[in-house]
Short mmCIF file of C-alpha atoms in Angstrom, two decimals:
data_model
loop_
_atom_site.label_atom_id
_atom_site.label_comp_id
_atom_site.label_asym_id
_atom_site.label_seq_id
_atom_site.Cartn_x
_atom_site.Cartn_y
_atom_site.Cartn_z
CA MET A 1 15.01 122.70 -49.99
CA CYS A 2 11.93 120.61 -49.28
CA MET A 3 11.89 117.43 -47.26
CA ALA A 4 8.84 115.85 -48.83
CA SER A 5 7.94 114.80 -52.34
CA ALA A 6 5.39 116.77 -54.32
CA ASP A 7 3.80 113.48 -55.31
CA PRO A 8 1.95 111.82 -52.42
CA GLY A 9 2.31 108.46 -54.21
CA PHE A 10 6.10 108.80 -54.41
CA SER A 11 8.17 106.78 -51.97
CA LEU A 12 11.89 107.53 -51.96
CA ALA A 13 12.56 104.27 -50.12
CA ASP A 14 10.69 102.45 -52.90
CA ARG A 15 12.61 104.32 -55.58
CA LEU A 16 15.98 103.82 -53.87
CA GLY A 17 15.19 100.14 -53.39
CA HIS A 18 14.78 99.76 -57.17
CA LEU A 19 18.09 101.45 -58.00
CA PRO A 20 20.81 98.94 -58.89
CA TYR A 21 22.86 100.36 -56.03
CA PHE A 22 20.40 99.51 -53.32
CA ARG A 23 18.73 96.32 -54.55
CA ALA A 24 20.97 94.35 -52.19
CA LEU A 25 19.72 96.26 -49.15
CA SER A 26 16.84 95.14 -46.95
CA PRO A 27 13.73 97.39 -47.07
CA ALA A 28 14.50 98.53 -43.50
CA ARG A 29 18.02 99.63 -44.49
CA VAL A 30 16.75 101.42 -47.58
CA ASP A 31 14.15 103.18 -45.47
CA ALA A 32 16.84 104.29 -43.00
CA LEU A 33 18.96 105.60 -45.88
CA ALA A 34 15.99 107.48 -47.36
CA HIS A 35 15.60 109.44 -44.13
CA HIS A 36 18.95 111.14 -44.81
CA ALA A 37 17.90 112.36 -48.25
CA ALA A 38 16.76 115.90 -49.05
CA CYS A 39 14.47 116.92 -51.88
CA ARG A 40 15.04 119.77 -54.34
CA HIS A 41 13.01 121.22 -57.17
CA PHE A 42 14.64 122.58 -60.33
CA ALA A 43 13.09 124.60 -63.14
CA ALA A 44 13.68 123.61 -66.77
CA GLN A 45 17.18 124.69 -67.88
CA GLU A 46 18.29 125.21 -64.26
CA THR A 47 21.80 124.06 -63.43
CA ILE A 48 22.03 121.25 -60.88
CA LEU A 49 25.77 120.55 -60.93
CA VAL A 50 28.76 122.41 -62.34
CA GLN A 51 31.68 120.38 -63.66
CA GLY A 52 34.77 120.78 -61.50
CA GLU A 53 32.92 122.15 -58.49
CA HIS A 54 32.43 120.20 -55.31
CA HIS A 55 28.84 118.96 -55.07
CA THR A 56 28.68 116.13 -52.66
CA GLY A 57 25.95 113.58 -52.64
CA LEU A 58 24.25 111.04 -54.83
CA TRP A 59 21.29 112.46 -56.72
CA VAL A 60 18.19 110.40 -57.49
CA ILE A 61 15.58 111.78 -59.91
CA GLU A 62 11.98 111.58 -58.76
CA SER A 63 10.54 113.17 -61.90
CA GLY A 64 11.70 115.09 -64.96
CA GLN A 65 14.72 114.80 -67.22
CA VAL A 66 18.35 115.62 -66.49
CA LYS A 67 21.13 116.12 -68.98
CA VAL A 68 24.64 115.24 -67.79
CA PHE A 69 27.27 116.70 -70.10
CA ARG A 70 30.80 118.00 -70.49
CA LEU A 71 31.88 121.13 -72.31
CA SER A 72 34.97 121.37 -74.49
CA ALA A 73 37.27 124.38 -74.32
CA ASP A 74 35.53 125.87 -77.39
CA GLY A 75 32.08 125.43 -75.83
CA ARG A 76 30.97 122.29 -77.64
CA GLU A 77 28.72 120.10 -75.56
CA HIS A 78 29.06 116.34 -75.26
CA ILE A 79 26.16 114.68 -73.53
CA VAL A 80 27.30 111.82 -71.34
CA HIS A 81 23.90 110.74 -70.05
CA LEU A 82 20.23 111.63 -70.45
CA LEU A 83 18.48 110.54 -67.31
CA GLY A 84 14.90 110.17 -66.18
CA SER A 85 12.78 109.15 -63.26
CA GLY A 86 14.46 106.74 -60.82
CA GLU A 87 17.97 107.18 -62.25
CA SER A 88 20.97 108.56 -60.36
CA PHE A 89 23.86 110.90 -61.11
CA ASN A 90 26.98 112.36 -59.46
CA ASP A 91 27.81 108.83 -58.38
CA ILE A 92 31.60 109.14 -58.39
CA PRO A 93 31.91 112.36 -56.32
CA ALA A 94 29.38 110.90 -53.90
CA LEU A 95 31.86 108.11 -53.25
CA ASP A 96 35.26 109.80 -53.52
CA GLY A 97 34.39 113.33 -52.40
CA GLY A 98 35.99 114.78 -55.53
CA PRO A 99 34.63 117.47 -57.86
CA ALA A 100 31.71 116.87 -60.21
CA ALA A 101 32.92 115.05 -63.33
CA ALA A 102 30.30 116.74 -65.53
CA HIS A 103 27.65 119.44 -65.63
CA ALA A 104 24.04 118.49 -64.89
CA VAL A 105 21.10 120.58 -66.08
CA ALA A 106 17.37 120.03 -65.76
CA LEU A 107 15.81 119.64 -69.22
CA THR A 108 12.30 119.83 -67.77
CA PRO A 109 11.05 120.74 -64.31
CA VAL A 110 12.86 118.25 -62.08
CA ILE A 111 12.30 116.94 -58.58
CA ALA A 112 15.39 115.18 -57.28
CA TRP A 113 16.69 113.81 -54.01
CA MET A 114 20.22 114.19 -52.70
CA LEU A 115 21.69 111.49 -50.54
CA PRO A 116 24.65 112.80 -48.49
CA PRO A 117 27.94 110.92 -48.96
CA ASP A 118 28.27 110.21 -45.23
CA ALA A 119 25.03 108.22 -45.23
CA LEU A 120 26.13 106.39 -48.36
CA ILE A 121 29.59 105.56 -47.01
CA ASP A 122 28.12 104.40 -43.68
CA ALA A 123 25.75 102.09 -45.54
CA LEU A 124 28.66 100.72 -47.60
CA ARG A 125 30.69 100.01 -44.47
CA ALA A 126 27.75 98.23 -42.87
CA ASP A 127 26.82 96.05 -45.79
CA PRO A 128 29.32 94.09 -47.94
CA ASP A 129 26.55 93.14 -50.40
CA LEU A 130 25.97 96.84 -51.02
CA ALA A 131 29.70 97.37 -51.53
CA VAL A 132 29.80 94.56 -54.11
CA ALA A 133 26.76 96.03 -55.89
CA VAL A 134 28.47 99.43 -56.10
CA ILE A 135 31.68 97.87 -57.46
CA GLU A 136 29.64 96.08 -60.14
CA ILE A 137 27.95 99.33 -61.14
CA LEU A 138 31.19 101.28 -61.29
CA THR A 139 32.91 98.61 -63.38
CA GLY A 140 29.85 98.60 -65.69
CA ARG A 141 30.17 102.38 -66.07
CA MET A 142 33.86 101.98 -66.89
CA ARG A 143 33.02 99.45 -69.62
CA GLU A 144 30.42 101.87 -71.00
CA LEU A 145 32.95 104.70 -71.14
CA VAL A 146 35.52 102.52 -72.89
CA GLN A 147 32.82 101.58 -75.41
CA GLN A 148 31.98 105.27 -75.91
CA ILE A 149 35.63 106.05 -76.64
CA GLU A 150 35.74 103.24 -79.19
CA ASP A 151 32.48 104.42 -80.78
CA LEU A 152 33.72 107.99 -81.15
CA ALA A 153 37.08 106.95 -82.51
CA LEU A 154 36.10 104.18 -84.89
CA CYS A 155 32.39 104.22 -85.80
CA SER A 156 30.36 106.27 -88.29
CA VAL A 157 27.58 108.52 -87.00
CA THR A 158 24.96 106.12 -88.41
CA ALA A 159 26.57 103.21 -86.54
CA ARG A 160 26.74 105.28 -83.34
CA LEU A 161 23.11 106.28 -83.74
CA ALA A 162 22.13 102.64 -84.31
CA ARG A 163 23.94 101.67 -81.11
CA TYR A 164 22.22 104.43 -79.20
CA LEU A 165 18.80 103.31 -80.45
CA LEU A 166 19.59 99.69 -79.65
CA LYS A 167 20.48 100.73 -76.12
CA GLN A 168 17.08 102.37 -75.84
CA SER A 169 15.35 99.26 -77.12
CA ASP A 170 17.34 97.11 -74.70
CA SER A 171 16.18 99.12 -71.72
CA ARG A 172 12.57 99.45 -72.93
CA ALA A 173 12.18 102.07 -70.26
CA PRO A 174 8.55 103.19 -70.08
CA ASN A 175 9.55 106.73 -69.12
CA SER A 176 12.61 107.16 -71.28
CA PRO A 177 13.43 110.85 -71.76
CA ALA A 178 12.31 112.69 -74.87
CA ILE A 179 15.19 113.52 -77.16
CA THR A 180 15.79 116.13 -79.85
CA ARG A 181 18.09 115.99 -82.86
CA ALA A 182 20.34 118.55 -81.20
CA THR A 183 20.54 116.43 -78.04
CA LEU A 184 21.27 113.31 -80.07
CA ALA A 185 23.97 115.24 -81.91
CA ALA A 186 25.58 116.34 -78.66
CA HIS A 187 25.46 112.77 -77.40
CA LEU A 188 26.99 111.35 -80.58
CA ALA A 189 29.54 114.17 -80.99
CA THR A 190 28.21 115.36 -84.34
CA THR A 191 25.83 117.96 -85.81
CA PRO A 192 21.98 117.91 -85.90
CA GLU A 193 22.13 117.86 -89.72
CA THR A 194 24.28 114.73 -89.67
CA VAL A 195 21.88 113.13 -87.19
CA SER A 196 19.00 113.93 -89.56
CA ARG A 197 20.82 112.24 -92.42
CA ALA A 198 21.64 109.20 -90.27
CA LEU A 199 18.01 108.94 -89.12
CA ARG A 200 16.87 109.10 -92.75
CA THR A 201 19.33 106.32 -93.63
CA LEU A 202 17.92 104.11 -90.88
CA GLU A 203 14.37 104.94 -91.97
CA GLN A 204 15.16 104.09 -95.59
CA ILE A 205 16.30 100.59 -94.64
CA ASP A 206 13.14 100.19 -92.49
CA ALA A 207 15.07 99.82 -89.26
CA ILE A 208 13.06 102.67 -87.74
CA ARG A 209 9.91 104.62 -88.54
CA PHE A 210 8.88 108.15 -87.65
CA ASP A 211 5.38 108.22 -86.22
CA ARG A 212 4.80 111.91 -85.52
CA HIS A 213 6.74 112.49 -82.28
CA GLU A 214 7.82 108.88 -81.94
CA ILE A 215 10.81 107.09 -83.40
CA ALA A 216 9.66 103.51 -83.53
CA ILE A 217 12.33 100.82 -83.58
CA LEU A 218 11.07 98.29 -86.12
CA ARG A 219 14.06 96.07 -86.80
CA PRO A 220 16.64 95.80 -84.02
CA ASP A 221 18.41 93.14 -86.10
CA LEU A 222 19.01 95.71 -88.85
CA LEU A 223 20.14 98.29 -86.30
CA HIS A 224 22.54 95.71 -84.92
CA ALA A 225 23.98 95.10 -88.40
CA VAL A 226 24.46 98.87 -88.93
CA ALA A 227 25.98 99.24 -85.46
CA MET A 228 28.63 96.66 -86.36
CA ASP A 229 29.71 98.58 -89.50
CA MET B 1 4.50 111.12 -69.41
CA ASP B 2 2.58 114.35 -69.22
CA ARG B 3 4.02 116.65 -71.84
CA ALA B 4 2.98 118.45 -74.99
CA TRP B 5 4.45 116.90 -78.11
CA ILE B 6 4.85 120.09 -80.08
CA PRO B 7 7.88 121.99 -81.37
CA GLN B 8 9.76 123.67 -78.54
CA ILE B 9 10.64 127.26 -79.39
CA ASP B 10 13.31 129.06 -77.42
CA ARG B 11 11.99 132.63 -77.28
CA ARG B 12 15.40 133.91 -76.22
CA LYS B 13 16.98 132.63 -79.42
CA CYS B 14 14.07 133.44 -81.77
CA THR B 15 14.82 136.45 -83.99
CA ALA B 16 11.23 136.66 -85.31
CA CYS B 17 12.40 136.20 -88.91
CA GLY B 18 9.16 134.35 -89.67
CA ASP B 19 10.76 131.62 -91.81
CA CYS B 20 9.18 128.85 -89.74
CA ILE B 21 5.73 130.45 -89.93
CA GLU B 22 6.01 130.87 -93.68
CA ARG B 23 7.18 127.30 -94.27
CA CYS B 24 4.90 125.46 -91.82
CA PRO B 25 2.66 123.34 -94.08
CA THR B 26 -0.30 123.37 -91.70
CA GLY B 27 -0.27 126.89 -90.29
CA ALA B 28 0.46 125.63 -86.79
CA LEU B 29 2.90 128.47 -86.11
CA GLY B 30 2.30 132.17 -85.70
CA MET B 31 3.78 135.25 -84.12
CA VAL B 32 2.93 135.89 -80.47
CA ALA B 33 4.31 138.96 -78.73
CA GLY B 34 6.96 139.38 -81.38
CA LYS B 35 8.24 135.79 -81.32
CA ALA B 36 7.37 132.59 -83.18
CA ALA B 37 5.01 130.32 -81.29
CA VAL B 38 2.88 127.22 -81.80
CA ILE B 39 -0.56 128.80 -82.06
CA ARG B 40 -2.45 125.73 -83.31
CA PRO B 41 -0.87 122.70 -81.62
CA ASP B 42 -3.57 120.35 -82.95
CA ALA B 43 -2.59 121.26 -86.50
CA CYS B 44 1.08 120.34 -86.03
CA THR B 45 2.01 117.22 -88.01
CA TYR B 46 5.63 117.14 -86.81
CA SER B 47 7.00 117.70 -90.29
CA ALA B 48 10.15 119.14 -88.64
CA ILE B 49 10.37 121.77 -91.38
CA CYS B 50 10.35 124.55 -88.78
CA GLU B 51 13.32 122.98 -87.02
CA ALA B 52 15.21 122.62 -90.28
CA VAL B 53 14.59 126.17 -91.53
CA CYS B 54 15.21 128.06 -88.29
CA PRO B 55 18.48 129.92 -88.93
CA VAL B 56 19.39 130.22 -85.25
CA GLY B 57 18.44 126.77 -83.95
CA ALA B 58 15.64 128.13 -81.79
CA ILE B 59 13.21 125.31 -82.61
CA GLU B 60 13.55 121.73 -81.48
CA LEU B 61 11.20 118.79 -81.80
CA PRO B 62 11.35 116.30 -78.94
CA TYR B 63 10.99 112.64 -79.88
CA LEU B 64 10.18 109.57 -77.89
CA ILE B 65 12.14 106.48 -78.84
CA ARG B 66 10.02 103.41 -78.49
CA TRP B 67 10.03 99.77 -79.39
CA ASP B 68 7.54 98.93 -82.12
CA ASP B 69 5.81 95.77 -80.99
CA SER B 70 3.27 95.80 -83.79
CA GLU B 71 5.49 94.83 -86.71
CA SER B 72 8.88 93.80 -85.40
CA ASP B 73 9.10 90.50 -87.20
CA PRO B 74 12.78 90.08 -87.98
CA GLN B 75 11.94 87.47 -90.63
CA ASP B 76 9.80 89.92 -92.55
CA GLY B 77 12.15 91.92 -94.70
CA SER B 78 9.38 94.09 -96.21
#
């Protein structure tokens, strides 16, 4: 376990300060929190968390891509989140001390920081604004999960794909993770072949365009209409 | 983001059947040490044929989802 970032330009305090969790904290408080964090490097495909096991701490990604997923009894994978630089995972166990709710695997070489739960809980006790920010984030996650359940139960794959793409366009994240058809399929609970067909459907109506390795979102209004189907 | 935008081939899954090499329209793939590999990355046009024909799912093409600012005029239905 290393204590310093590989990137001399990287500031954990800066990165933590930009996370929704810690925006309410003063720079001095964020800096104090950052001193409790420990850095770890993971190779591509290396396991970070195992579902059901106790891994305490809030993880913040410095660089690389992390897949957070659950496995069904027959081994099928459902991707809950694809995360990139600056994003966090293992939020719930970091707060309640329970087991990891999902597996986490590095998709690429990953550098990540782990913030121990004690430091997090102490910061929550000391700062009501931070506590309110955390409640807002957790309720937002709950809404997202309810939406996911509705999507899986009621929407076609094309509609689910359109929603996923809209979410990407909403965030306009400059470092959004790369995604494969197989990953999309695992996220949308379908097969890569069905994802290919759905992508072709969206391309045919000019909602998206393939530009070599890029899927360009041309018409979010059309995606929105498909997502409502 | 510093990464190579080429097909990702899982050498552990690859059975060296050669289907991807045969079907690649630009000759970007070849056999290296008994496994399929991207031997001419500059030639790859991202046709995704290799991904589609691989019988064991050893090949994946990563995509970047981006907003197209150049022609996102919602009024233009063309």
